[in-house]
Coordinates of C-alpha atoms in Angstrom, one line a residue:
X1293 CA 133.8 109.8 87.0
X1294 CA 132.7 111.4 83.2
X1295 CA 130.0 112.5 82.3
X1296 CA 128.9 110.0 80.7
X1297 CA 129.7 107.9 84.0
X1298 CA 127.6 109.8 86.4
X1299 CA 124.6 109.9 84.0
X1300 CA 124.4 106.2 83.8
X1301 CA 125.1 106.1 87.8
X1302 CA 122.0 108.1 87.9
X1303 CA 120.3 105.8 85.7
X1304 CA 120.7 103.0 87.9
X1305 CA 119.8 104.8 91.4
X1306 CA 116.9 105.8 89.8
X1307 CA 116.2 102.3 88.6
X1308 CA 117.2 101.2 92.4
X1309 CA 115.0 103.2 93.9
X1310 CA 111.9 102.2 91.5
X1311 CA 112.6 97.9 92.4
X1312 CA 112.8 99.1 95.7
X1313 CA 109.0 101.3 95.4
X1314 CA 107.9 98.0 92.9
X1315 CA 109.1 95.4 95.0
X1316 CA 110.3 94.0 91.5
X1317 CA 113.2 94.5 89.0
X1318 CA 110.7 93.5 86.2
X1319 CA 108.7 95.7 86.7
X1320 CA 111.4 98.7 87.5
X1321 CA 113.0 97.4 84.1
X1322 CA 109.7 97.9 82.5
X1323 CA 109.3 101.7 83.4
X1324 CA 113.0 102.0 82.1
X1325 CA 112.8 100.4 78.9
X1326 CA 114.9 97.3 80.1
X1327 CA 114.5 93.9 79.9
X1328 CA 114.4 91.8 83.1
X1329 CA 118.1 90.9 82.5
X1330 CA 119.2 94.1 81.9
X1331 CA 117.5 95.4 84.6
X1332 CA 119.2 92.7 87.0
X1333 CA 122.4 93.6 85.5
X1334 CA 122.4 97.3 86.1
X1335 CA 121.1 96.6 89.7
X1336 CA 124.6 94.0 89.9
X1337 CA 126.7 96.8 88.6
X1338 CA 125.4 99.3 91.7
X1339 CA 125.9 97.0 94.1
X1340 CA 129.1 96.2 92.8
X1341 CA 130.2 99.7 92.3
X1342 CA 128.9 100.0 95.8
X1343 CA 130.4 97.0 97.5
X1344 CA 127.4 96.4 99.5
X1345 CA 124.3 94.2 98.7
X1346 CA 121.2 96.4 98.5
X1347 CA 118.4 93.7 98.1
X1348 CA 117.7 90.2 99.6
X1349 CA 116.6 88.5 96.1
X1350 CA 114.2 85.0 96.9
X1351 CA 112.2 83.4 94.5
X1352 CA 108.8 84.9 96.0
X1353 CA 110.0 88.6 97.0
X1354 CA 112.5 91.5 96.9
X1355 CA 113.9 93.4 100.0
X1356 CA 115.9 96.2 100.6
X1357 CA 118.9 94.7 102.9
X1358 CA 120.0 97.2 106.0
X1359 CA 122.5 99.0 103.7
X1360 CA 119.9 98.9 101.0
X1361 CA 117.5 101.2 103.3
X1362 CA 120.2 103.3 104.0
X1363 CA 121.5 104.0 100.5
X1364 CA 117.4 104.7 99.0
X1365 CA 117.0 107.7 101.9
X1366 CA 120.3 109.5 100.6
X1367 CA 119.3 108.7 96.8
X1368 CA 116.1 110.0 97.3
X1369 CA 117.1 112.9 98.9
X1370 CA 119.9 112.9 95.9
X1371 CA 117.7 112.8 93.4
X1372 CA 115.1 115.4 94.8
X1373 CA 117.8 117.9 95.2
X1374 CA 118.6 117.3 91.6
X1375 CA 115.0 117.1 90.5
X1376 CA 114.3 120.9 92.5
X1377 CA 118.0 122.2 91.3
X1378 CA 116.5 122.2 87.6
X1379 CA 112.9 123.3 88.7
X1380 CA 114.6 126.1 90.3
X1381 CA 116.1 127.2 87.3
X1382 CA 113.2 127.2 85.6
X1383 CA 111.3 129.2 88.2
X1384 CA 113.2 132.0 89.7
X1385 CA 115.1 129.0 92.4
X1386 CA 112.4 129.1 94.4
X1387 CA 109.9 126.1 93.8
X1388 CA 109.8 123.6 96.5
X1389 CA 108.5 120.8 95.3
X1390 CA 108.0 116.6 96.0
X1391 CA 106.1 114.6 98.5
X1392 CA 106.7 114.7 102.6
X1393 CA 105.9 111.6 104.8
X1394 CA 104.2 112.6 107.8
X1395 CA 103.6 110.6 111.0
X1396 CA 101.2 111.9 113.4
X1397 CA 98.9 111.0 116.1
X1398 CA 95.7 110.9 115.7
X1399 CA 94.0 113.7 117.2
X1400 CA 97.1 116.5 116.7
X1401 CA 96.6 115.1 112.5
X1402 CA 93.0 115.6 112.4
X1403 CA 92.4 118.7 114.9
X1404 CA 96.0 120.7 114.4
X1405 CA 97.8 119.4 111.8
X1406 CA 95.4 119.1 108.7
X1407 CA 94.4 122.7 108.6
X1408 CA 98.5 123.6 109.1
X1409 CA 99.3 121.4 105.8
X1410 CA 96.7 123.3 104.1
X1411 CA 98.2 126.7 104.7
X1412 CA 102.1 125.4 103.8
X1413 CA 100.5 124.2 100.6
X1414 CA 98.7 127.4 99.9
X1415 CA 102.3 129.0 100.1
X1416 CA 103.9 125.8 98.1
X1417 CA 101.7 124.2 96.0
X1418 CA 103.9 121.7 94.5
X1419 CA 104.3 119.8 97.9
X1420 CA 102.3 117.1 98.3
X1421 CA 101.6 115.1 101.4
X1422 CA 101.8 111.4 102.9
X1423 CA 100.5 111.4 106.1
X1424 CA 99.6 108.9 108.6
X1425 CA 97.8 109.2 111.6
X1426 CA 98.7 106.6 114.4
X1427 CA 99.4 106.6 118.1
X1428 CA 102.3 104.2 117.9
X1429 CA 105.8 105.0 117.9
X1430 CA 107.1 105.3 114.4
X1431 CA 110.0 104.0 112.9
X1432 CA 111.4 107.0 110.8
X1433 CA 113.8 104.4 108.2
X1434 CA 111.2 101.6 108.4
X1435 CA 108.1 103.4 108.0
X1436 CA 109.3 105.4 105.5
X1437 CA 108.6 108.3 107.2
X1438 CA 110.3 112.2 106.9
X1439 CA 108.9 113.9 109.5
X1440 CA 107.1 112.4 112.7
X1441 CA 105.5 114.5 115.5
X1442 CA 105.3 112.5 118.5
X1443 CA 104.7 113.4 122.5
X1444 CA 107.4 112.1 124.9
X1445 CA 111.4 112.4 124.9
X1446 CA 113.2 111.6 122.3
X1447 CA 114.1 107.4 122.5
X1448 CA 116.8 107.4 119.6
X1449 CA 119.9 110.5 119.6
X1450 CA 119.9 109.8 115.6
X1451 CA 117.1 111.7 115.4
X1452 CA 116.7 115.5 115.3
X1453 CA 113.8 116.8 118.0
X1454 CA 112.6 119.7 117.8
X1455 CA 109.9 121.2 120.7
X1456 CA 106.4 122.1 118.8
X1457 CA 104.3 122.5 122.0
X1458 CA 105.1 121.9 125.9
X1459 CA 101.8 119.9 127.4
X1460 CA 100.9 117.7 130.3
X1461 CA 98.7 115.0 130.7
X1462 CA 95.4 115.1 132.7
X1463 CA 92.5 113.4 133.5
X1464 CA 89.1 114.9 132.4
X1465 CA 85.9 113.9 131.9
X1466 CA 82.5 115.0 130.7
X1467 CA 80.9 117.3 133.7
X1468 CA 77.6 115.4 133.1
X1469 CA 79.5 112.1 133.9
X1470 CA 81.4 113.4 137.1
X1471 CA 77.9 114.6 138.4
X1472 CA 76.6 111.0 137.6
X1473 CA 79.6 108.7 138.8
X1474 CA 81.6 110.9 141.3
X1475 CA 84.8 112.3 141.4
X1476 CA 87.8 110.6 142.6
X1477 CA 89.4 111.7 145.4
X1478 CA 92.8 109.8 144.9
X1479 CA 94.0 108.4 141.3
X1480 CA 93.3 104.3 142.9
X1481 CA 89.6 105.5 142.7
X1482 CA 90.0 105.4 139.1
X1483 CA 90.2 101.6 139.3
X1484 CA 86.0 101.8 139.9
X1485 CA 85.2 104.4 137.7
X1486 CA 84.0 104.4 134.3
X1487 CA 87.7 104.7 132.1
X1488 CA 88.1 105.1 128.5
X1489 CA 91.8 103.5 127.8
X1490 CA 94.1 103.6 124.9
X1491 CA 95.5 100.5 123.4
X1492 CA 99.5 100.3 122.6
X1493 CA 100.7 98.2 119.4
X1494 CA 101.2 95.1 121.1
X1495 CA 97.1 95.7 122.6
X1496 CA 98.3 96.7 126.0
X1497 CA 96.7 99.5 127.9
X1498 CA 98.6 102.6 128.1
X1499 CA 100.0 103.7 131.6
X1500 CA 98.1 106.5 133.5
X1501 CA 101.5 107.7 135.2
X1502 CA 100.9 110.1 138.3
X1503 CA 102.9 111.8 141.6
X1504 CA 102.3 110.9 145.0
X1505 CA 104.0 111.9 147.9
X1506 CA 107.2 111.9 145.8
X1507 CA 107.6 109.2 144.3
X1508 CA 105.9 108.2 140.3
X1509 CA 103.3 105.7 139.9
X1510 CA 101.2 104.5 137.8
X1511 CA 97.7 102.4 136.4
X1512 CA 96.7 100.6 134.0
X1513 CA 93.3 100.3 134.2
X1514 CA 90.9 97.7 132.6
X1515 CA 88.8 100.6 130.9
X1516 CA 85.3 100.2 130.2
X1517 CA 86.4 100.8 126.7
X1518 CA 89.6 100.7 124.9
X1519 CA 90.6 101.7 121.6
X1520 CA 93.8 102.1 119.9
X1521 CA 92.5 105.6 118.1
X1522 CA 93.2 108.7 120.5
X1523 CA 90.6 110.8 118.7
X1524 CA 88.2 108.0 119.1
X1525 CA 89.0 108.3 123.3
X1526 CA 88.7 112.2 123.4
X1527 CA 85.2 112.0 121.3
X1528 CA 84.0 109.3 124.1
X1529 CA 84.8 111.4 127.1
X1530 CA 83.0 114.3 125.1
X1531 CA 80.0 111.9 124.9
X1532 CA 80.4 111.1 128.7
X1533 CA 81.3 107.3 128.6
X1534 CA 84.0 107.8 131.1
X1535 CA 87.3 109.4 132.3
X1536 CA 90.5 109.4 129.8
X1537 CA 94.0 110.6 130.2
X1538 CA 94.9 113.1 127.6
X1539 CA 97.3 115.3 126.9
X1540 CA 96.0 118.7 127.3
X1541 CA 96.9 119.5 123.8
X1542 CA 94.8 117.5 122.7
X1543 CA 91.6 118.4 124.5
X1544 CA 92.6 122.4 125.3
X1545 CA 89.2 123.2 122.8
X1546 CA 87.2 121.0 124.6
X1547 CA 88.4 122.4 127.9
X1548 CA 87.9 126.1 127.2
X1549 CA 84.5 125.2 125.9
X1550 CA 83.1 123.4 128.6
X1551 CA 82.8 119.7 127.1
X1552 CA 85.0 118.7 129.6
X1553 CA 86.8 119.2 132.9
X1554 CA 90.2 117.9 134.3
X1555 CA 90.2 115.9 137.7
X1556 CA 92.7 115.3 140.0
X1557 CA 95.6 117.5 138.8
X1558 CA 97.9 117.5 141.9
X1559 CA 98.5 113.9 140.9
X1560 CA 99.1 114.0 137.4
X1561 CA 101.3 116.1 136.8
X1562 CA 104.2 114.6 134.1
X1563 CA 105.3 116.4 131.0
X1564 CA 104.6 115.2 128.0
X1565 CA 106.1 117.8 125.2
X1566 CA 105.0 117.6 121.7
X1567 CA 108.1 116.7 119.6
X1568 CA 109.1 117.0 115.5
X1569 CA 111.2 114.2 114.5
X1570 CA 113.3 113.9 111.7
X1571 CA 116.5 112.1 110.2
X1572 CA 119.8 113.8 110.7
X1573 CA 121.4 114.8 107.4
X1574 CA 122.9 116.5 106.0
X1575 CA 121.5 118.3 103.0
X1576 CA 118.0 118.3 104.2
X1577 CA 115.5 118.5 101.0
X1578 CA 114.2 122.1 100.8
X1579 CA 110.4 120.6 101.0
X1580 CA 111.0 119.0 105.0
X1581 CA 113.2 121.6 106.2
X1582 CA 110.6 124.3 105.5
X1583 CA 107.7 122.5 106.5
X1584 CA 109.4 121.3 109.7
X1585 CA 110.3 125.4 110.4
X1586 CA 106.2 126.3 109.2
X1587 CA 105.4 123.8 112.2
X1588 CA 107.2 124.9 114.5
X1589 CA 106.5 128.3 114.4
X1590 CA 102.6 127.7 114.1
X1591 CA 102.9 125.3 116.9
X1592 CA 104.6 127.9 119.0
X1593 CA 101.9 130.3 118.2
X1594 CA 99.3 128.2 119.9
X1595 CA 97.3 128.7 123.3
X1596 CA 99.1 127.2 126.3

């Protein structure tokens, strides 16, 4: 291809890429100078280049097709490589720059992770952050997402997992609360205690999973309140408005302090590792494959 050829290929992935953000080739024409037509046109001559069919066009929307999402997450990566290659000549080669997508949930974002992103920025100022903080599973190609840390193994072997921190899941409580409602002696005693549950996507309560006598079980308990926020379960236990299964990750401050105190621990037992998830390519943009080596040491470097 000439020169001329691979700038006006360029042209049109980054128009591509702008329809796909704008949900419009209107509006992607505008920010290039283009008329709607011509925008149309170009996008035509991509897809033809490409012999694939990157949007499904109706009369009230635009959507990326299957090969469409696949072809934006190697043009964006394309084009940020590009972007940092002339940065990088401008600066010694060493700017990391761009935006990283972050899925976490909700109390590793706000306890762990926030004050993490703040010291990776201090050392690269130019990387800027999209994070979202969710106890659902997320979808790295359809949510858009770079990196996600996640407990649990690793459900798709297209994705890269990578071990930040090995933790279990317990069952604690406030001490004020056990003094007041009891301990159980067996995990069924749960069933008519005070419980603090977490809510999945689809609104059904998560699993309490345990060991007895060798074999795996598990509850799901009715809960005396739910909520699909895991912070918003560890700050109720704190308050004392019932038991809650958490990872110990998650509550290893409010252990060592005293706010709460884990409860029947020959039963529950089952790893739950905290994982960082990521797309397998390639050419990894400089900006994730730092950040996801920054984590994983200062994960590593936390109290078991």
């Amino acid at each position: 291809m000439s020169r001329a050829g691979s700038a006006g290929r360029l042209a049109d992935i980054a128009l591509f890429l702008d329809a796909a953000a704008l949900g419009s080739f209107s509006a992607a024409g505008r920010r290039h100078g283009l008329s709607p037509a011509a925008a149309s046109a170009a996008i035509a001559r991509l897809e033809t280049a490409l012999g694939a069919t990157l949007f499904e066009r109706t009369t009230r929307q635009l959507r990326l097709t299957e090969e469409g999402l696949h072809y934006r997450q190697y043009s964006e990566q394309a084009l940020d490589l590009l972007a940092q290659a002339e940065d990088g000549l401008h600066a010694g080669g060493d700017t990391v720059r761009g935006v990283v997508r972050i899925s976490a949930p909700s109390d590793i974002g706000r306890q762990l992770l926030l004050p993490l992103l703040d010291d990776f920025a201090a050392l690269h100022p130019q990387v800027r952050y999209a994070l979202t903080l969710t106890d659902a599973t997320a979808d790295l190609v359809q949510d858009e997402v770079d990196l996600a840390i996640r407990y649990g193994q690793l459900p798709d072997s297209e994705m890269v997992a990578r071990l930040l921190h090995p933790s279990r899941r317990v069952v604690c409580v406030a001490p004020a609360l056990a003094a007041k409602a009891g301990l159980p002696a067996m995990p069924r005693d749960l069933a008519a205690l005070p419980t603090l549950v977490l809510s999945t996507r689809d609104g059904a309560p998560q699993e309490w999973r345990y060991r007895q006598d060798g074999k795996r079980h598990s509850l799901r308990l009715q809960g005396t309140q739910h909520s699909n926020d895991g912070e918003i379960i560890r700050r109720w236990a704190v308050a004392g408005h019932g038991y809650a299964y958490k990872s110990l990750l998650d509550i290893g401050d409010d252990l060592r302090a005293g706010r709460l105190q884990t409860v029947l621990d020959a039963y529950f037992t089952d790893s739950a590792p905290l994982n960082l998830l990521y797309r397998r390519a390639r050419f990894q943009p400089p900006r994730i494959a730092l950040l996801a080596d920054f984590l994983v040491r200062r994960f590593a470097a936390l109290p078991a």
